[in-house]
Coordinates of C-alpha atoms and ligand atoms in Angstrom, one line a residue:
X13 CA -19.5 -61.2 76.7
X14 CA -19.9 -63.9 74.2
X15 CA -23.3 -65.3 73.0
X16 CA -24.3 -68.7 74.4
X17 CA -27.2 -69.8 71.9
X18 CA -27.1 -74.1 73.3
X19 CA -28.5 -76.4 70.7
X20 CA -28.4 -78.9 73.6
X21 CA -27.6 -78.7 77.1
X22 CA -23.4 -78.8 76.6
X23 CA -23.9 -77.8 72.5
X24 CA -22.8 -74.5 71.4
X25 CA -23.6 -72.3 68.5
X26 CA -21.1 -70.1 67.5
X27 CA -22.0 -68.2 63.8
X28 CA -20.6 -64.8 62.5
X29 CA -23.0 -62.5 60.5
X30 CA -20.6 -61.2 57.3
X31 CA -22.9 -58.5 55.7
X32 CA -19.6 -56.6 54.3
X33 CA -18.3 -59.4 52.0
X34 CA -20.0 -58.7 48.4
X35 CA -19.5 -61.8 46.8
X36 CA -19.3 -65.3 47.7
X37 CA -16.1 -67.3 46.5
X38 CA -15.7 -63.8 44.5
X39 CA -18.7 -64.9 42.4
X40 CA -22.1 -64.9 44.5
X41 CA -23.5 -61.5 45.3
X42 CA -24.4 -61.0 48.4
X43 CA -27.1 -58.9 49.0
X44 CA -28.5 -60.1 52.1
X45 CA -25.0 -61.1 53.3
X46 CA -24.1 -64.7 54.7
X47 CA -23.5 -66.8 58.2
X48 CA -20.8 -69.2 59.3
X49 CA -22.1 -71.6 61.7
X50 CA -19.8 -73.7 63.9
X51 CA -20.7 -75.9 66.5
X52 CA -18.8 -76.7 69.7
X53 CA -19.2 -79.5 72.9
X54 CA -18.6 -79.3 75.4
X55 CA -18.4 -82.5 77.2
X56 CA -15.3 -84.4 78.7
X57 CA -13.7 -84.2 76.0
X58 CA -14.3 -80.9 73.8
X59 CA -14.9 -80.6 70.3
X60 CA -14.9 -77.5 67.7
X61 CA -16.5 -78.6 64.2
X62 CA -15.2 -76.0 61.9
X63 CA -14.3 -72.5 62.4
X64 CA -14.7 -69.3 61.0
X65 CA -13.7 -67.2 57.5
X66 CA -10.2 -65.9 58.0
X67 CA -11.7 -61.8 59.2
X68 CA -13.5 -63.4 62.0
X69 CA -10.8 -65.2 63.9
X70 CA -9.6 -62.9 66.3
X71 CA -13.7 -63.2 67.9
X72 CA -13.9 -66.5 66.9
X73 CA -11.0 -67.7 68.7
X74 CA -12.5 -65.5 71.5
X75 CA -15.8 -66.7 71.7
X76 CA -14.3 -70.3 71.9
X77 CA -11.8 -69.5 74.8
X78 CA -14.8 -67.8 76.7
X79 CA -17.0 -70.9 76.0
X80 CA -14.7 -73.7 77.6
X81 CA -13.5 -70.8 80.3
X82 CA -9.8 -72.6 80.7
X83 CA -10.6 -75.9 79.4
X84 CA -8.7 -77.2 76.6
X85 CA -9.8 -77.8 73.2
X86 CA -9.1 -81.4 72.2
X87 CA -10.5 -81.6 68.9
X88 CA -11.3 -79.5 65.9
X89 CA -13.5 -81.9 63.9
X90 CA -13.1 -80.4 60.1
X91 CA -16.0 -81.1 58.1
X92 CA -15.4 -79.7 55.6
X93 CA -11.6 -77.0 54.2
X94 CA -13.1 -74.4 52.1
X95 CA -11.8 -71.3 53.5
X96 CA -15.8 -69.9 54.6
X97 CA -14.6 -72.5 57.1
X98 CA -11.4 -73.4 57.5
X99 CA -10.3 -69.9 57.8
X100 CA -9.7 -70.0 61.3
X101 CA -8.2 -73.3 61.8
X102 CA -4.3 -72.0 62.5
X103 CA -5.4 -69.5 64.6
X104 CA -6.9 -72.7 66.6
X105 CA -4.2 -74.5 66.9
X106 CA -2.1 -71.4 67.9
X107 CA -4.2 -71.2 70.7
X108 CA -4.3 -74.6 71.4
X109 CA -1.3 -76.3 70.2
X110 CA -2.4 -79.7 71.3
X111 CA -5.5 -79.9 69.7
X112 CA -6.3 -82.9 67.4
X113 CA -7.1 -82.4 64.5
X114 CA -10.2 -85.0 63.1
X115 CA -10.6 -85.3 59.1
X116 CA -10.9 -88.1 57.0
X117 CA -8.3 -89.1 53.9
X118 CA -9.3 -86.5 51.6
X119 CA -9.2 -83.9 54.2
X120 CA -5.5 -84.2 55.0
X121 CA -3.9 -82.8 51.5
X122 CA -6.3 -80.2 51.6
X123 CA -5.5 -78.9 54.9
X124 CA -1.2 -79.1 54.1
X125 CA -2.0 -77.3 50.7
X126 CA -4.1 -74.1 52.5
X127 CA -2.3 -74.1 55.7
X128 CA 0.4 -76.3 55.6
X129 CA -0.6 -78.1 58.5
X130 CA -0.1 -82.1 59.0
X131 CA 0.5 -82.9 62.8
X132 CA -1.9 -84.2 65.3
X133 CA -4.3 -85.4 62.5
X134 CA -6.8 -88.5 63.4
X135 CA -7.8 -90.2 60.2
X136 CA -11.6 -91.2 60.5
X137 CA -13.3 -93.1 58.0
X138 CA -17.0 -93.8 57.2
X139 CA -19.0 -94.7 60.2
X140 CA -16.0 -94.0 63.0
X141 CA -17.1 -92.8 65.9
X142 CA -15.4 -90.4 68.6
X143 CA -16.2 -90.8 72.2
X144 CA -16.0 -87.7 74.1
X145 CA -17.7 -88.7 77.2
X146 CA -21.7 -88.5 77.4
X147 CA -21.9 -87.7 73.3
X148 CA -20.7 -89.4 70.8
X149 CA -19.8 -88.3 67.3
X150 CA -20.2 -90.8 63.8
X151 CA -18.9 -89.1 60.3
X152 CA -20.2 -90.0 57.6
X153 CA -19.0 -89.2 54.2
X154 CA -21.0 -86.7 51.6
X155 CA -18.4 -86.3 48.4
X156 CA -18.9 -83.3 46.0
X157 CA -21.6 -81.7 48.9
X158 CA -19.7 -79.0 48.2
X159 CA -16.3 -81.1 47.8
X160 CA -14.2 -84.1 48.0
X161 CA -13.6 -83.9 51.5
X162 CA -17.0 -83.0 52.4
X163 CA -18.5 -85.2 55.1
X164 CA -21.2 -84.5 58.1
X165 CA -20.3 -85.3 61.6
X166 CA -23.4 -87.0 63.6
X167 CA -24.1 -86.7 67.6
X168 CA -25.8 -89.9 68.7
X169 CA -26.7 -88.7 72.3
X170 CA -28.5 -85.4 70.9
X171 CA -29.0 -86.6 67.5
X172 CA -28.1 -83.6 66.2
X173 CA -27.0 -83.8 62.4
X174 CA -24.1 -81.0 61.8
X175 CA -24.5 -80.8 57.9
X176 CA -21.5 -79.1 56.9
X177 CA -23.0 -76.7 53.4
X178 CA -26.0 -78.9 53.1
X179 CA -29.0 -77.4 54.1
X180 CA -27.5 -74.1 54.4
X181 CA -28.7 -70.6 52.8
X182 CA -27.2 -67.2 51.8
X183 CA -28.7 -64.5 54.4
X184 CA -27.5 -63.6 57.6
X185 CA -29.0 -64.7 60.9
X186 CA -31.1 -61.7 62.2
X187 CA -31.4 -62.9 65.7
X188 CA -33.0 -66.1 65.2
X189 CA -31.1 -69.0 65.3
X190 CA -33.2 -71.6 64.8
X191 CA -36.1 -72.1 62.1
X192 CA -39.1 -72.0 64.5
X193 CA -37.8 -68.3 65.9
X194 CA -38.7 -66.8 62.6
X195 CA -41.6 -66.5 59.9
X196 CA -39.9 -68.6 57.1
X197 CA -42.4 -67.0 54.3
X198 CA -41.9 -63.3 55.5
X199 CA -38.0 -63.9 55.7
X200 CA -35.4 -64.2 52.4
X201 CA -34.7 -67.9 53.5
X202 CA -37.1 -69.4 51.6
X203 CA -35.5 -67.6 48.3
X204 CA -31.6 -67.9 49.7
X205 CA -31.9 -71.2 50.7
X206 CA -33.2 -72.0 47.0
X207 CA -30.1 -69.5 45.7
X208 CA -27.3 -71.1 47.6
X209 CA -28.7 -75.2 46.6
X210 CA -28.7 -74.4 43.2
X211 CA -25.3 -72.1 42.5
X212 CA -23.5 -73.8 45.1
X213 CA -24.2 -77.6 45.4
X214 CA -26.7 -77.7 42.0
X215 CA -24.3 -79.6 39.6
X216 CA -24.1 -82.0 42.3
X217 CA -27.6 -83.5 42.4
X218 CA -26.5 -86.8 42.5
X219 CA -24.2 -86.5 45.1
X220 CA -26.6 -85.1 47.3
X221 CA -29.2 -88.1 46.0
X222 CA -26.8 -90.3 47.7
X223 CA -26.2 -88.4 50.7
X224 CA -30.0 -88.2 51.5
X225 CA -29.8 -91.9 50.7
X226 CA -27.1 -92.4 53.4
X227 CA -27.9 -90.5 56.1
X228 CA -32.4 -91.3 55.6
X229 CA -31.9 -93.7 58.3
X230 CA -30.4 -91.6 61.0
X231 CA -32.9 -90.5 64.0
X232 CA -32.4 -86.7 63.5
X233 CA -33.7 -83.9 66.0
X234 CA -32.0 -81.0 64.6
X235 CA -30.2 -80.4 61.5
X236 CA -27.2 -77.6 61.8
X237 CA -25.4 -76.7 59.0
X238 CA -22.4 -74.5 58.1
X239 CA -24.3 -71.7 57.2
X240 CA -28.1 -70.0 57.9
X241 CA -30.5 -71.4 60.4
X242 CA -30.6 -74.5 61.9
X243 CA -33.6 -76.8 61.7
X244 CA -35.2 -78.2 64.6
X245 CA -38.9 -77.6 64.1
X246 CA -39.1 -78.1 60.0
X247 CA -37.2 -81.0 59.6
X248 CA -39.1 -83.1 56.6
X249 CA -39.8 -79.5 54.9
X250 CA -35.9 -79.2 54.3
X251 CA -35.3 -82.6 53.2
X252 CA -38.2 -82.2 51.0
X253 CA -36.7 -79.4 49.4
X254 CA -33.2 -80.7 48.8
X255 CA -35.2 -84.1 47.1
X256 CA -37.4 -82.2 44.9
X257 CA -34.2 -79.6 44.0
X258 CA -31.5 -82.6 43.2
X259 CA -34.1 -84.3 41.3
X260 CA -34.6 -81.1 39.2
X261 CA -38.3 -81.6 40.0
X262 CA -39.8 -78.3 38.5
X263 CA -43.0 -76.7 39.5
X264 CA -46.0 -75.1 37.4
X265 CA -44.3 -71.4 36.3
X266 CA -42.2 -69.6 33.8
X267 CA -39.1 -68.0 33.5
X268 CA -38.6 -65.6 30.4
X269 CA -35.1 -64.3 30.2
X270 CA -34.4 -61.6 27.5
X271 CA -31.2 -60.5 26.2
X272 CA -32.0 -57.2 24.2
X273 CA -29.6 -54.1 23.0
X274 CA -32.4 -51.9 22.1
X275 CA -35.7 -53.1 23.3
X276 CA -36.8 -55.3 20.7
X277 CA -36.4 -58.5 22.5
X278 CA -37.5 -57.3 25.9
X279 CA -40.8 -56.0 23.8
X280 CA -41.2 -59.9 23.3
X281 CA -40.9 -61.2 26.5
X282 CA -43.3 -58.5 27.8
X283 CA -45.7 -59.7 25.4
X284 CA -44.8 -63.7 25.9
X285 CA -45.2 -62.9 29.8
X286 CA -48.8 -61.5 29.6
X287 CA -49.9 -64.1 27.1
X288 CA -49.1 -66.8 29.5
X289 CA -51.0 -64.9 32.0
X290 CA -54.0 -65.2 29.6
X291 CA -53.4 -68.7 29.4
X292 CA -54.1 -69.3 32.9
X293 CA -49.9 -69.3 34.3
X294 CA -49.7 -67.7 37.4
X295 CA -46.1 -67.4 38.1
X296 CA -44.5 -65.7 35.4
X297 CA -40.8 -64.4 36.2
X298 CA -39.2 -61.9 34.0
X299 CA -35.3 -61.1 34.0
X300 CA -33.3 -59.4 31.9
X301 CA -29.8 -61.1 31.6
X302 CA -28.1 -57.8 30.9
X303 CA -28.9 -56.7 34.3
X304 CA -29.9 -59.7 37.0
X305 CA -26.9 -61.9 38.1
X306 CA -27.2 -65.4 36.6
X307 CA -27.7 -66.7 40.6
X308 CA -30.9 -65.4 40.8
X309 CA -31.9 -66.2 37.1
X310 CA -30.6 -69.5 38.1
X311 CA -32.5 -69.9 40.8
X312 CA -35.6 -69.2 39.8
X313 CA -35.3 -72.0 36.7
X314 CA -34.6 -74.1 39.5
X315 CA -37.7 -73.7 40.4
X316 CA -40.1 -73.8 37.2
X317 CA -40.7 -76.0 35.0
X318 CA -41.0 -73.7 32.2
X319 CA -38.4 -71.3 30.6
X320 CA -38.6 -69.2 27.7
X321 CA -35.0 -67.6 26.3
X322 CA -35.4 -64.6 24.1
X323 CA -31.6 -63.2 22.4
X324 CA -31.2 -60.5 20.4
X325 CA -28.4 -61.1 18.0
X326 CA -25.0 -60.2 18.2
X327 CA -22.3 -60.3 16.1
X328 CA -24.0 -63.3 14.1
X329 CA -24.2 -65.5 17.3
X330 CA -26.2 -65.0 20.5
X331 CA -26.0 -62.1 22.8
X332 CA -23.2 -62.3 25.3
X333 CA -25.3 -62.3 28.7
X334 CA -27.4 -65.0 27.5
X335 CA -24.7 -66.7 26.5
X336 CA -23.1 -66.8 29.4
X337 CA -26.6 -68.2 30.9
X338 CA -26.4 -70.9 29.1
X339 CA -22.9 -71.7 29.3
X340 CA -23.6 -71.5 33.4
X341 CA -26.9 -73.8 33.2
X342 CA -24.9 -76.5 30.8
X343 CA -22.4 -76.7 33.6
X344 CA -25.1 -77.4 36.2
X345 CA -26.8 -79.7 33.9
X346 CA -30.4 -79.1 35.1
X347 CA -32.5 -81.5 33.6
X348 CA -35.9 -82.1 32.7
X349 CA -37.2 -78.7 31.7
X350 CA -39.6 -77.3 28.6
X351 CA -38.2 -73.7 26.5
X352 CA -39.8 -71.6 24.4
X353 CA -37.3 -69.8 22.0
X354 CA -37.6 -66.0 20.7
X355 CA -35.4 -63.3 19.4
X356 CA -35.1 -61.0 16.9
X357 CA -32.2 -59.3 14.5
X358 CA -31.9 -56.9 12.1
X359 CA -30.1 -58.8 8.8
X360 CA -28.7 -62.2 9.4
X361 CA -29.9 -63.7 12.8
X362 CA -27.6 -66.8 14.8
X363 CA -29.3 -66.3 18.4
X364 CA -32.5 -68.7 17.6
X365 CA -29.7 -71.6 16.1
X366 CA -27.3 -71.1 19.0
X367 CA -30.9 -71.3 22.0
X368 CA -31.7 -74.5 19.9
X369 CA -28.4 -75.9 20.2
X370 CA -28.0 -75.3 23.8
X371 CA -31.5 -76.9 24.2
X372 CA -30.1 -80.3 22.2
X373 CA -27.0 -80.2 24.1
X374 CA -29.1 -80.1 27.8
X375 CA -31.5 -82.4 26.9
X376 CA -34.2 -79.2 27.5
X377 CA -37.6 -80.3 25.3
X378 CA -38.3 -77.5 23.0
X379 CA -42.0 -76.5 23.2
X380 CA -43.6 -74.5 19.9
X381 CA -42.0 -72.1 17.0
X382 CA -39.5 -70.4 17.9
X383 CA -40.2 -67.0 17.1
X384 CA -37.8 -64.4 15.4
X385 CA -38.6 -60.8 14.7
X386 CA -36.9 -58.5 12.2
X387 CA -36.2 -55.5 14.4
X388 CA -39.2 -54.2 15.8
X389 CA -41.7 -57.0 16.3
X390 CA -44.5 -57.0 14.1
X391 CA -48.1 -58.0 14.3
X392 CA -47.4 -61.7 13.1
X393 CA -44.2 -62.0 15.3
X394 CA -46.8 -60.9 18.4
X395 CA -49.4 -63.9 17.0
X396 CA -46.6 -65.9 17.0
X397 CA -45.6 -65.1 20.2
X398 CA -49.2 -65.4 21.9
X399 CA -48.9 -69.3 20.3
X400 CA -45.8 -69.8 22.0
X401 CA -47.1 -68.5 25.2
X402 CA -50.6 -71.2 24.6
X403 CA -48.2 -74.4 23.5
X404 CA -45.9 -73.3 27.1
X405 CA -49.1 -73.1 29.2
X406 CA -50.8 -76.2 27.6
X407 CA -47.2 -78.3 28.3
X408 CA -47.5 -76.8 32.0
X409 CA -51.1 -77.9 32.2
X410 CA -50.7 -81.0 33.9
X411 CA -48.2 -79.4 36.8
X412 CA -50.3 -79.5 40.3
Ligands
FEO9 FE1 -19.5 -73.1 52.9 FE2 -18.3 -75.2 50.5 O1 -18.3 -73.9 51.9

């Protein structure tokens, strides 16, 4: 027997739990797994928005068929073609060969390059609507949030928004559903939701800038994205989130990151991380880039102001974790925060020049001496590092 979680009184829930797939896109560890969410209505006319990832069809297709118990599907509304979501769309139409399929211009070469699939397509545009008896569906376009194609389909009757990636999370869906059936602060949402914004959608803070923009004046009860919970009870907090995110608003805290090959460095950033405890800092994060994936490192800068990057040297340049950081956080292009610089070598040094140049290149203000230790750190590279710790916390100061 098939789940029946309604959103509304003839709107359908249908998510899978994946907690055996390892990475996202073959990139994002997944640690506390992920959920596709798809929607369906059933009114006069029915209506799938999205499916399912490709191992989840044969219960996907399932749950659907046991949903409209012998009705027909007449239209698979595609919000969005990455695979997390289109991955079930030919067994679909297998199953219902007559189904139309509703995307707007973008959509169309997408879905003939993954699936080769081009009949029964309705091309919508921005602000179309679909009647399909007591609902009725607007689209609305949301380019680059996550892709071209991307757009969120809007029910007028329930005002439910279904938000395609936006406002989703990493995490699976213990049970609840929606965001008032679990304790957000005791849960990993709070964190995932943070982790998938800034790896997934980050670089595309303007995009979603526009999109808040555009969609600001809708009369929403309950937002229900792609993946993780659906939002019914903590609306504005969401929202709030994704403004303060896309405007790479930062809040009062520091990230150190270290990249050390025997100790040296990560000596440093021990001592840099209790110094700004001194200094009054109360959130201090610590990661060492050799061994934390750069999603979580990335998230957490996405969420302080502050950032202090320590490399040993390598090879005369930077270490090769760190510089991998940095080559990730110049493609988000996260703006608008301070960094404190450290390192240390043994003969010639490079790491400090190449942290300096990434900060010039982001736009990243840089805050005190960078500090650089021969070797072992010595008592003057520990003063120097306690000033750099005072100038970080002085800068933060003013952060509520
Ligand atoms: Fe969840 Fe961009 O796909």
């Amino acid at each position: 027997m098939a789940l029946k979680v309604q959103l509304s009184d003839k709107v359908y829930w249908l998510g899978f739990n994946d907690r055996r797939k390892h990475l996202f896109e073959n990139q994002w560890p997944l640690e506390k797994g992920i959920t596709y969410n798809s929607y369906l209505i059933d009114d006069e006319k029915t209506a799938l928005l999205d499916t399912a990832e490709a191992p989840f069809s044969g219960d996907f297709v399932n749950w659907v068929k046991e949903l409209l118990n012998g009705k027909q599907l007449d239209y698979l509304i595609i919000n969005h073609m990455e695979p997390d979501h289109s991955g079930s769309i030919k067994d679909i139409i297998a199953e219902y060969p007559d189904v139309t399929i509703v995307g707007n211009r973008k959509t169309q070469p997408l879905l003939d390059g993954f699936y080769g699939v081009s009949e029964n397509f309705k091309l919508i545009a921005e602000g179309d609507t679909l009647e399909l008896g007591k609902h009725t569906l607007q689209f609305f376009m949301i380019p680059m949030v996550h892709w071209p194609e991307s757009m969120v389909t809007y029910d007028i009757t329930d005002k439910i928004l279904f938000s395609n990636d936006a406002f989703g999370s990493f995490g699976t869906l213990n049970g609840g559903v929606f965001d008032d059936e679990i304790d957000l602060n005791t849960t990993c949402f709070n964190e995932e939701v943070r982790r998938y914004y800034s790896n997934i959608v980050g670089k595309y803070g303007i995009q979603v800038q526009k999109a808040l923009a555009k969609l600001g004046g809708l009369d929403i009860k309950m937002i229900a994205p792609s993946h993780g919970l659906i939002w019914r009870s903590q609306i504005p907090y969401i929202i709030e989130k994704y403004n303060k995110w896309s405007t790479h608003v930062g809040e009062k805290g520091v990230v150190i990151v270290f990249g050390s090959m025997y100790g040296n460095t990560e000596k440093m950033a021990d001592y840099i991380a209790r110094f700004l405890i001194e200094e009054g800092v109360k959130n201090v994060q610590v990661h060492d880039a050799s061994k934390t994936h750069t999603s979580y490192i990335i998230n957490d800068i996405w969420k302080y102001k502050g950032v202090i990057f320590g490399s040993a040297t390598y090879n005369g340049g930077i270490f090769p974790p760190m510089a991998h950081l940095l080559s990730d956080l110049e493609h988000y292009g996260l703006r608008d925060r301070c960094l404190g610089v450290f390192g240390s070598s043994s003969w010639g040094g490079g790491s400090i020049r190449i942290i300096n140049k990434f900060a010039e290149n982001i736009k990243w203000e840089v805050i005190g001496e960078p500090v650089e230790a021969r070797s072992t750190p010595k008592h003057v590279d520990i003063e120097m590092c306690r000033k750099l710790a005072k100038a970080m916390a002085e800068k933060l100061s003013d952060i509520k």
